[in-house]
PDB file of C-alpha atoms in Angstrom:
ATOM      1  CA  UNK A  27     157.375  78.502  54.250  1.00 50.00           C
ATOM      2  CA  UNK A  28     160.225  76.578  55.886  1.00 58.00           C
ATOM      3  CA  UNK A  29     159.439  73.002  56.952  1.00 55.00           C
ATOM      4  CA  UNK A  30     158.942  72.565  60.700  1.00 61.00           C
ATOM      5  CA  UNK A  31     159.123  69.368  62.706  1.00 63.00           C
ATOM      6  CA  UNK A  32     157.280  68.630  65.964  1.00 56.00           C
ATOM      7  CA  UNK A  33     157.870  65.568  68.197  1.00 57.00           C
ATOM      8  CA  UNK A  34     154.768  63.443  67.732  1.00 51.00           C
ATOM      9  CA  UNK A  35     154.180  61.841  71.132  1.00 50.00           C
ATOM     10  CA  UNK A  36     153.922  65.083  73.097  1.00 49.00           C
ATOM     11  CA  UNK A  37     151.731  66.597  70.405  1.00 42.00           C
ATOM     12  CA  UNK A  38     149.315  63.660  70.539  1.00 50.00           C
ATOM     13  CA  UNK A  39     149.031  63.800  74.328  1.00 44.00           C
ATOM     14  CA  UNK A  40     148.300  67.537  74.272  1.00 46.00           C
ATOM     15  CA  UNK A  41     145.855  67.237  71.386  1.00 45.00           C
ATOM     16  CA  UNK A  42     143.897  64.537  73.189  1.00 48.00           C
ATOM     17  CA  UNK A  43     143.769  66.555  76.412  1.00 47.00           C
ATOM     18  CA  UNK A  44     142.622  69.645  74.557  1.00 48.00           C
ATOM     19  CA  UNK A  45     139.803  67.732  72.843  1.00 50.00           C
ATOM     20  CA  UNK A  46     138.455  66.655  76.228  1.00 52.00           C
ATOM     21  CA  UNK A  47     138.693  70.249  77.450  1.00 48.00           C
ATOM     22  CA  UNK A  48     136.754  71.573  74.469  1.00 50.00           C
ATOM     23  CA  UNK A  49     133.841  69.389  75.425  1.00 49.00           C
ATOM     24  CA  UNK A  50     134.241  70.308  79.111  1.00 54.00           C
ATOM     25  CA  UNK A  51     133.836  73.973  78.220  1.00 48.00           C
ATOM     26  CA  UNK A  52     130.757  73.545  76.041  1.00 48.00           C
ATOM     27  CA  UNK A  53     129.144  70.304  77.199  1.00 52.00           C
ATOM     28  CA  UNK A  54     128.228  71.870  80.548  1.00 50.00           C
ATOM     29  CA  UNK A  55     128.233  68.874  82.872  1.00 48.00           C
ATOM     30  CA  UNK A  56     126.642  69.308  86.273  1.00 49.00           C
ATOM     31  CA  UNK A  57     128.770  71.059  88.893  1.00 50.00           C
ATOM     32  CA  UNK A  58     132.142  69.454  88.357  1.00 49.00           C
ATOM     33  CA  UNK A  59     133.542  68.849  91.834  1.00 53.00           C
ATOM     34  CA  UNK A  60     135.613  65.813  90.861  1.00 57.00           C
ATOM     35  CA  UNK A  61     137.626  64.575  87.912  1.00 61.00           C
ATOM     36  CA  UNK A  62     138.472  60.908  87.737  1.00 60.00           C
ATOM     37  CA  UNK A  63     141.444  59.507  85.826  1.00 60.00           C
ATOM     38  CA  UNK A  64     142.195  55.867  85.014  1.00 57.00           C
ATOM     39  CA  UNK A  65     145.557  54.344  84.230  1.00 50.00           C
ATOM     40  CA  UNK A  66     148.796  55.875  83.093  1.00 48.00           C
ATOM     41  CA  UNK A  67     151.112  55.725  80.093  1.00 39.00           C
ATOM     42  CA  UNK A  68     149.290  54.063  77.242  1.00 40.00           C
ATOM     43  CA  UNK A  69     150.807  50.704  76.379  1.00 41.00           C
ATOM     44  CA  UNK A  70     152.958  50.397  79.492  1.00 42.00           C
ATOM     45  CA  UNK A  71     156.455  51.414  80.457  1.00 42.00           C
ATOM     46  CA  UNK A  72     158.800  52.383  77.672  1.00 40.00           C
ATOM     47  CA  UNK A  73     156.105  52.608  75.028  1.00 41.00           C
ATOM     48  CA  UNK A  74     154.654  55.811  73.582  1.00 42.00           C
ATOM     49  CA  UNK A  75     151.829  57.460  75.464  1.00 47.00           C
ATOM     50  CA  UNK A  76     148.620  58.072  73.606  1.00 51.00           C
ATOM     51  CA  UNK A  77     146.657  59.597  76.491  1.00 56.00           C
ATOM     52  CA  UNK A  78     148.186  61.069  79.635  1.00 73.00           C
ATOM     53  CA  UNK A  79     146.226  61.302  82.899  1.00 79.00           C
ATOM     54  CA  UNK A  80     148.646  63.990  84.032  1.00 78.00           C
ATOM     55  CA  UNK A  81     147.957  66.267  81.085  1.00 79.00           C
ATOM     56  CA  UNK A  82     144.215  65.598  81.299  1.00 78.00           C
ATOM     57  CA  UNK A  83     144.187  66.529  84.971  1.00 82.00           C
ATOM     58  CA  UNK A  84     146.093  69.757  84.349  1.00 81.00           C
ATOM     59  CA  UNK A  85     144.014  70.698  81.331  1.00 80.00           C
ATOM     60  CA  UNK A  86     140.583  70.077  82.842  1.00 80.00           C
ATOM     61  CA  UNK A  87     141.500  71.705  86.166  1.00 80.00           C
ATOM     62  CA  UNK A  88     142.363  74.772  84.090  1.00 78.00           C
ATOM     63  CA  UNK A  89     138.833  75.022  82.683  1.00 76.00           C
ATOM     64  CA  UNK A  90     136.702  73.549  85.502  1.00 78.00           C
ATOM     65  CA  UNK A  91     136.555  74.193  89.284  1.00 78.00           C
ATOM     66  CA  UNK A  92     137.777  70.750  90.350  1.00 81.00           C
ATOM     67  CA  UNK A  93     138.006  69.965  94.079  1.00 83.00           C
ATOM     68  CA  UNK A  94     139.154  66.356  94.081  1.00 85.00           C
ATOM     69  CA  UNK A  95     140.916  63.910  91.793  1.00 87.00           C
ATOM     70  CA  UNK A  96     139.964  60.270  92.292  1.00 88.00           C
ATOM     71  CA  UNK A  97     142.506  57.951  90.703  1.00 88.00           C
ATOM     72  CA  UNK A  98     142.243  54.254  89.951  1.00 90.00           C
ATOM     73  CA  UNK A  99     144.935  52.092  88.423  1.00 87.00           C
ATOM     74  CA  UNK A 100     145.955  48.448  88.508  1.00 83.00           C
ATOM     75  CA  UNK A 101     149.400  49.628  89.624  1.00 81.00           C
ATOM     76  CA  UNK A 102     150.207  51.427  92.884  1.00 81.00           C
ATOM     77  CA  UNK A 103     153.266  52.899  91.173  1.00 83.00           C
ATOM     78  CA  UNK A 104     150.989  54.561  88.632  1.00 83.00           C
ATOM     79  CA  UNK A 105     149.005  56.281  91.376  1.00 84.00           C
ATOM     80  CA  UNK A 106     152.210  57.442  93.072  1.00 87.00           C
ATOM     81  CA  UNK A 107     153.452  58.820  89.758  1.00 86.00           C
ATOM     82  CA  UNK A 108     150.135  60.612  89.261  1.00 86.00           C
ATOM     83  CA  UNK A 109     150.487  62.289  92.669  1.00 86.00           C
ATOM     84  CA  UNK A 110     154.022  63.417  91.840  1.00 87.00           C
ATOM     85  CA  UNK A 111     153.090  64.801  88.430  1.00 84.00           C
ATOM     86  CA  UNK A 112     150.039  66.750  89.654  1.00 84.00           C
ATOM     87  CA  UNK A 113     151.370  68.304  92.866  1.00 82.00           C
ATOM     88  CA  UNK A 114     150.940  71.829  91.544  1.00 83.00           C
ATOM     89  CA  UNK A 115     147.182  71.577  90.945  1.00 85.00           C
ATOM     90  CA  UNK A 116     146.126  72.434  94.522  1.00 84.00           C
ATOM     91  CA  UNK A 117     143.422  69.764  94.600  1.00 86.00           C
ATOM     92  CA  UNK A 118     142.838  66.760  96.818  1.00 87.00           C
ATOM     93  CA  UNK A 119     144.064  63.486  95.290  1.00 87.00           C
ATOM     94  CA  UNK A 120     142.514  60.259  96.525  1.00 87.00           C
ATOM     95  CA  UNK A 121     143.049  56.643  95.510  1.00 88.00           C
ATOM     96  CA  UNK A 122     139.920  54.719  94.473  1.00 88.00           C
ATOM     97  CA  UNK A 123     139.907  50.955  94.976  1.00 89.00           C
ATOM     98  CA  UNK A 124     137.903  50.207  91.824  1.00 90.00           C
ATOM     99  CA  UNK A 125     136.515  51.771  88.650  1.00 91.00           C
ATOM    100  CA  UNK A 126     133.009  51.358  90.071  1.00 93.00           C
ATOM    101  CA  UNK A 127     133.953  53.441  93.110  1.00 90.00           C
ATOM    102  CA  UNK A 128     135.236  56.176  90.831  1.00 89.00           C
ATOM    103  CA  UNK A 129     132.142  56.264  88.619  1.00 91.00           C
ATOM    104  CA  UNK A 130     129.758  56.206  91.570  1.00 89.00           C
ATOM    105  CA  UNK A 131     131.382  59.349  93.012  1.00 87.00           C
ATOM    106  CA  UNK A 132     132.024  61.132  89.717  1.00 81.00           C
ATOM    107  CA  UNK A 133     130.913  64.336  88.140  1.00 85.00           C
ATOM    108  CA  UNK A 134     133.438  63.860  85.342  1.00 86.00           C
ATOM    109  CA  UNK A 135     135.214  60.612  84.410  1.00 89.00           C
ATOM    110  CA  UNK A 136     138.246  60.364  82.123  1.00 88.00           C
ATOM    111  CA  UNK A 137     139.200  56.873  80.975  1.00 89.00           C
ATOM    112  CA  UNK A 138     142.829  56.792  79.891  1.00 86.00           C
ATOM    113  CA  UNK A 139     143.771  53.152  79.494  1.00 86.00           C
ATOM    114  CA  UNK A 140     144.650  51.061  76.422  1.00 86.00           C
ATOM    115  CA  UNK A 141     142.135  48.448  77.554  1.00 88.00           C
ATOM    116  CA  UNK A 142     140.842  45.767  75.225  1.00 90.00           C
ATOM    117  CA  UNK A 143     137.966  44.884  77.553  1.00 93.00           C
ATOM    118  CA  UNK A 144     135.559  47.337  79.235  1.00 95.00           C
ATOM    119  CA  UNK A 145     136.630  48.813  82.558  1.00 93.00           C
ATOM    120  CA  UNK A 146     133.432  50.906  82.851  1.00 94.00           C
ATOM    121  CA  UNK A 147     129.882  49.572  82.895  1.00 97.00           C
ATOM    122  CA  UNK A 148     126.873  51.647  81.971  1.00 97.00           C
ATOM    123  CA  UNK A 149     125.025  50.191  84.959  1.00 96.00           C
ATOM    124  CA  UNK A 150     127.234  52.357  87.175  1.00 96.00           C
ATOM    125  CA  UNK A 151     126.292  55.673  85.520  1.00 95.00           C
ATOM    126  CA  UNK A 152     124.673  58.346  87.678  1.00 92.00           C
ATOM    127  CA  UNK A 153     122.408  61.158  86.378  1.00 93.00           C
ATOM    128  CA  UNK A 154     124.394  64.108  85.069  1.00 90.00           C
ATOM    129  CA  UNK A 155     127.655  62.221  84.647  1.00 91.00           C
ATOM    130  CA  UNK A 156     130.073  63.173  81.885  1.00 90.00           C
ATOM    131  CA  UNK A 157     132.623  60.680  80.518  1.00 91.00           C
ATOM    132  CA  UNK A 158     135.670  61.409  78.367  1.00 89.00           C
ATOM    133  CA  UNK A 159     136.486  57.985  76.882  1.00 91.00           C
ATOM    134  CA  UNK A 160     139.833  58.680  75.253  1.00 87.00           C
ATOM    135  CA  UNK A 161     142.266  55.903  76.152  1.00 86.00           C
ATOM    136  CA  UNK A 162     141.508  52.963  73.875  1.00 86.00           C
ATOM    137  CA  UNK A 163     143.590  52.916  70.676  1.00 87.00           C
ATOM    138  CA  UNK A 164     141.816  53.265  67.302  1.00 89.00           C
ATOM    139  CA  UNK A 165     141.270  49.542  66.872  1.00 92.00           C
ATOM    140  CA  UNK A 166     137.938  47.780  66.406  1.00 94.00           C
ATOM    141  CA  UNK A 167     138.608  45.287  69.213  1.00 94.00           C
ATOM    142  CA  UNK A 168     139.598  47.730  72.004  1.00 94.00           C
ATOM    143  CA  UNK A 169     137.221  49.565  74.315  1.00 95.00           C
ATOM    144  CA  UNK A 170     136.950  51.000  77.817  1.00 94.00           C
ATOM    145  CA  UNK A 171     133.126  51.380  77.960  1.00 96.00           C
ATOM    146  CA  UNK A 172     130.702  48.458  77.654  1.00 98.00           C
ATOM    147  CA  UNK A 173     127.792  48.302  75.197  1.00 98.00           C
ATOM    148  CA  UNK A 174     125.051  49.336  77.673  1.00 98.00           C
ATOM    149  CA  UNK A 175     127.171  52.330  78.672  1.00 97.00           C
ATOM    150  CA  UNK A 176     127.489  53.460  75.068  1.00 98.00           C
ATOM    151  CA  UNK A 177     123.721  53.164  74.664  1.00 97.00           C
ATOM    152  CA  UNK A 178     122.789  54.897  77.938  1.00 96.00           C
ATOM    153  CA  UNK A 179     124.276  58.308  77.144  1.00 95.00           C
ATOM    154  CA  UNK A 180     124.308  61.256  74.784  1.00 95.00           C
ATOM    155  CA  UNK A 181     127.168  60.137  72.537  1.00 96.00           C
ATOM    156  CA  UNK A 182     129.512  62.690  70.946  1.00 94.00           C
ATOM    157  CA  UNK A 183     132.465  61.703  68.722  1.00 94.00           C
ATOM    158  CA  UNK A 184     135.356  63.459  66.969  1.00 90.00           C
ATOM    159  CA  UNK A 185     134.158  62.361  63.555  1.00 92.00           C
ATOM    160  CA  UNK A 186     131.280  60.076  62.644  1.00 95.00           C
ATOM    161  CA  UNK A 187     133.202  58.481  59.781  1.00 95.00           C
ATOM    162  CA  UNK A 188     136.282  57.864  61.934  1.00 93.00           C
ATOM    163  CA  UNK A 189     134.255  56.488  64.842  1.00 96.00           C
ATOM    164  CA  UNK A 190     132.388  54.075  62.562  1.00 97.00           C
ATOM    165  CA  UNK A 191     135.654  52.730  61.183  1.00 95.00           C
ATOM    166  CA  UNK A 192     138.091  52.860  64.128  1.00 94.00           C
ATOM    167  CA  UNK A 193     136.332  53.172  67.497  1.00 96.00           C
ATOM    168  CA  UNK A 194     136.103  49.824  69.267  1.00 96.00           C
ATOM    169  CA  UNK A 195     133.567  51.302  71.690  1.00 97.00           C
ATOM    170  CA  UNK A 196     131.270  52.200  68.804  1.00 98.00           C
ATOM    171  CA  UNK A 197     131.842  49.165  66.578  1.00 98.00           C
ATOM    172  CA  UNK A 198     131.471  46.590  69.338  1.00 98.00           C
ATOM    173  CA  UNK A 199     128.340  48.293  70.721  1.00 98.00           C
ATOM    174  CA  UNK A 200     126.831  48.188  67.212  1.00 98.00           C
ATOM    175  CA  UNK A 201     127.787  44.524  66.798  1.00 98.00           C
ATOM    176  CA  UNK A 202     126.129  43.711  70.124  1.00 98.00           C
ATOM    177  CA  UNK A 203     122.949  45.562  69.189  1.00 98.00           C
ATOM    178  CA  UNK A 204     123.270  48.438  71.662  1.00 98.00           C
ATOM    179  CA  UNK A 205     123.866  51.111  69.010  1.00 98.00           C
ATOM    180  CA  UNK A 206     123.131  51.719  65.351  1.00 97.00           C
ATOM    181  CA  UNK A 207     125.077  53.913  62.967  1.00 97.00           C
ATOM    182  CA  UNK A 208     122.345  56.537  63.347  1.00 96.00           C
ATOM    183  CA  UNK A 209     123.277  56.883  67.022  1.00 97.00           C
ATOM    184  CA  UNK A 210     126.761  58.073  66.031  1.00 97.00           C
ATOM    185  CA  UNK A 211     125.864  61.382  64.413  1.00 95.00           C
ATOM    186  CA  UNK A 212     126.745  64.122  66.903  1.00 95.00           C
ATOM    187  CA  UNK A 213     130.305  65.370  66.413  1.00 93.00           C
ATOM    188  CA  UNK A 214     132.396  67.618  68.644  1.00 89.00           C
ATOM    189  CA  UNK A 215     132.226  70.292  65.953  1.00 87.00           C
ATOM    190  CA  UNK A 216     128.420  70.231  66.114  1.00 91.00           C
ATOM    191  CA  UNK A 217     128.506  70.908  69.844  1.00 88.00           C
ATOM    192  CA  UNK A 218     131.046  73.718  69.434  1.00 84.00           C
ATOM    193  CA  UNK A 219     128.799  75.446  66.902  1.00 86.00           C
ATOM    194  CA  UNK A 220     125.527  74.681  68.745  1.00 88.00           C
ATOM    195  CA  UNK A 221     126.112  73.701  72.418  1.00 83.00           C
ATOM    196  CA  UNK A 222     122.486  72.650  72.809  1.00 84.00           C
ATOM    197  CA  UNK A 223     123.236  69.606  70.641  1.00 86.00           C
ATOM    198  CA  UNK A 224     125.410  68.273  73.490  1.00 86.00           C
ATOM    199  CA  UNK A 225     123.922  67.995  76.963  1.00 88.00           C
ATOM    200  CA  UNK A 226     120.166  68.505  76.724  1.00 89.00           C
ATOM    201  CA  UNK A 227     119.238  68.320  80.412  1.00 90.00           C
ATOM    202  CA  UNK A 228     120.989  68.435  83.787  1.00 88.00           C
ATOM    203  CA  UNK A 229     120.394  64.717  84.370  1.00 91.00           C
ATOM    204  CA  UNK A 230     121.523  63.502  80.951  1.00 93.00           C
ATOM    205  CA  UNK A 231     124.670  61.376  80.831  1.00 94.00           C
ATOM    206  CA  UNK A 232     127.078  62.593  78.154  1.00 93.00           C
ATOM    207  CA  UNK A 233     129.998  60.642  76.718  1.00 95.00           C
ATOM    208  CA  UNK A 234     132.705  61.994  74.454  1.00 93.00           C
ATOM    209  CA  UNK A 235     134.370  59.114  72.598  1.00 94.00           C
ATOM    210  CA  UNK A 236     137.584  60.435  71.092  1.00 89.00           C
ATOM    211  CA  UNK A 237     139.521  58.384  68.577  1.00 85.00           C
ATOM    212  CA  UNK A 238     141.326  61.412  67.212  1.00 74.00           C
ATOM    213  CA  UNK A 239     141.640  62.807  63.714  1.00 71.00           C
ATOM    214  CA  UNK A 240     144.689  64.045  61.885  1.00 63.00           C
ATOM    215  CA  UNK A 241     143.471  67.621  61.481  1.00 63.00           C
ATOM    216  CA  UNK A 242     143.301  68.086  65.262  1.00 65.00           C
ATOM    217  CA  UNK A 243     146.875  66.842  65.637  1.00 64.00           C
ATOM    218  CA  UNK A 244     147.986  69.166  62.842  1.00 64.00           C
ATOM    219  CA  UNK A 245     146.395  72.211  64.492  1.00 64.00           C
ATOM    220  CA  UNK A 246     147.965  71.298  67.837  1.00 65.00           C
ATOM    221  CA  UNK A 247     151.396  70.889  66.243  1.00 65.00           C
ATOM    222  CA  UNK A 248     151.027  74.266  64.513  1.00 63.00           C
ATOM    223  CA  UNK A 249     150.180  75.957  67.836  1.00 68.00           C
ATOM    224  CA  UNK A 250     153.134  74.293  69.589  1.00 64.00           C
ATOM    225  CA  UNK A 251     155.560  75.295  66.861  1.00 67.00           C
ATOM    226  CA  UNK A 252     154.318  78.895  66.859  1.00 71.00           C
ATOM    227  CA  UNK A 253     154.742  79.046  70.645  1.00 72.00           C
ATOM    228  CA  UNK A 254     158.235  77.567  70.391  1.00 71.00           C
ATOM    229  CA  UNK A 255     159.230  80.082  67.714  1.00 72.00           C
ATOM    230  CA  UNK A 256     157.908  82.978  69.811  1.00 79.00           C
ATOM    231  CA  UNK A 257     160.008  81.819  72.785  1.00 80.00           C
ATOM    232  CA  UNK A 258     163.109  81.114  70.746  1.00 76.00           C
ATOM    233  CA  UNK A 259     162.904  77.402  71.594  1.00 75.00           C
ATOM    234  CA  UNK A 260     163.754  74.488  69.359  1.00 71.00           C
ATOM    235  CA  UNK A 261     166.629  73.843  66.959  1.00 71.00           C
ATOM    236  CA  UNK A 262     167.267  74.693  63.327  1.00 69.00           C
ATOM    237  CA  UNK A 263     168.254  71.714  61.209  1.00 68.00           C
ATOM    238  CA  UNK A 264     169.435  72.027  57.604  1.00 67.00           C
ATOM    239  CA  UNK A 265     167.738  69.166  55.812  1.00 65.00           C
ATOM    240  CA  UNK A 266     169.583  69.805  52.542  1.00 67.00           C
ATOM    241  CA  UNK A 267     173.061  69.982  54.042  1.00 59.00           C
TER     242      UNK A 267
END
């Protein structure tokens, strides 16, 4: 097989969006009339994106009947950019003045910031809410959800081992006494195989904490490269020339 190369940033953004969508399809949140995105390019202008609110919005609108997108960001320019990048979705886009406003109105929340301190509090959760917490980088001191929020939900992770070593949300909640390692046992793969291991009642709050694992990125890259080859896209480079 000839070696193939895929640009890593785009692959990571698409892989992360697709992981959220997998849980959307099988986690069965209550009627999803709103999706709620936080923040923009991970790390700020000019730095690589790890999670894209634009791609998340497009991906989840493709698998759920979304009526409205509520958007919060610290930057007005970010919200304007979100509007521009999602004009083709045929949904209402509304600015929210605070994270609490977003969560209080949410059916589905996507947190997409590289925050080191929580932007979401568990005290704001409403029955039946689903949260995709996917923005914080895989560092033990970064998190978007506070300890009570991590405790007051049905927690699903990419990989138990990865979450217990790299997820700031998980590690800080354990350090604060809100979680134990035994609370971090349900993986996305478990829910794919047996959906009943995810949401267990209409009122249960579910939270998918995605740090990401290499295998998921590899599968996404393989799919992108196959699609590019089928469309005759990309360039051939002789590495031994």
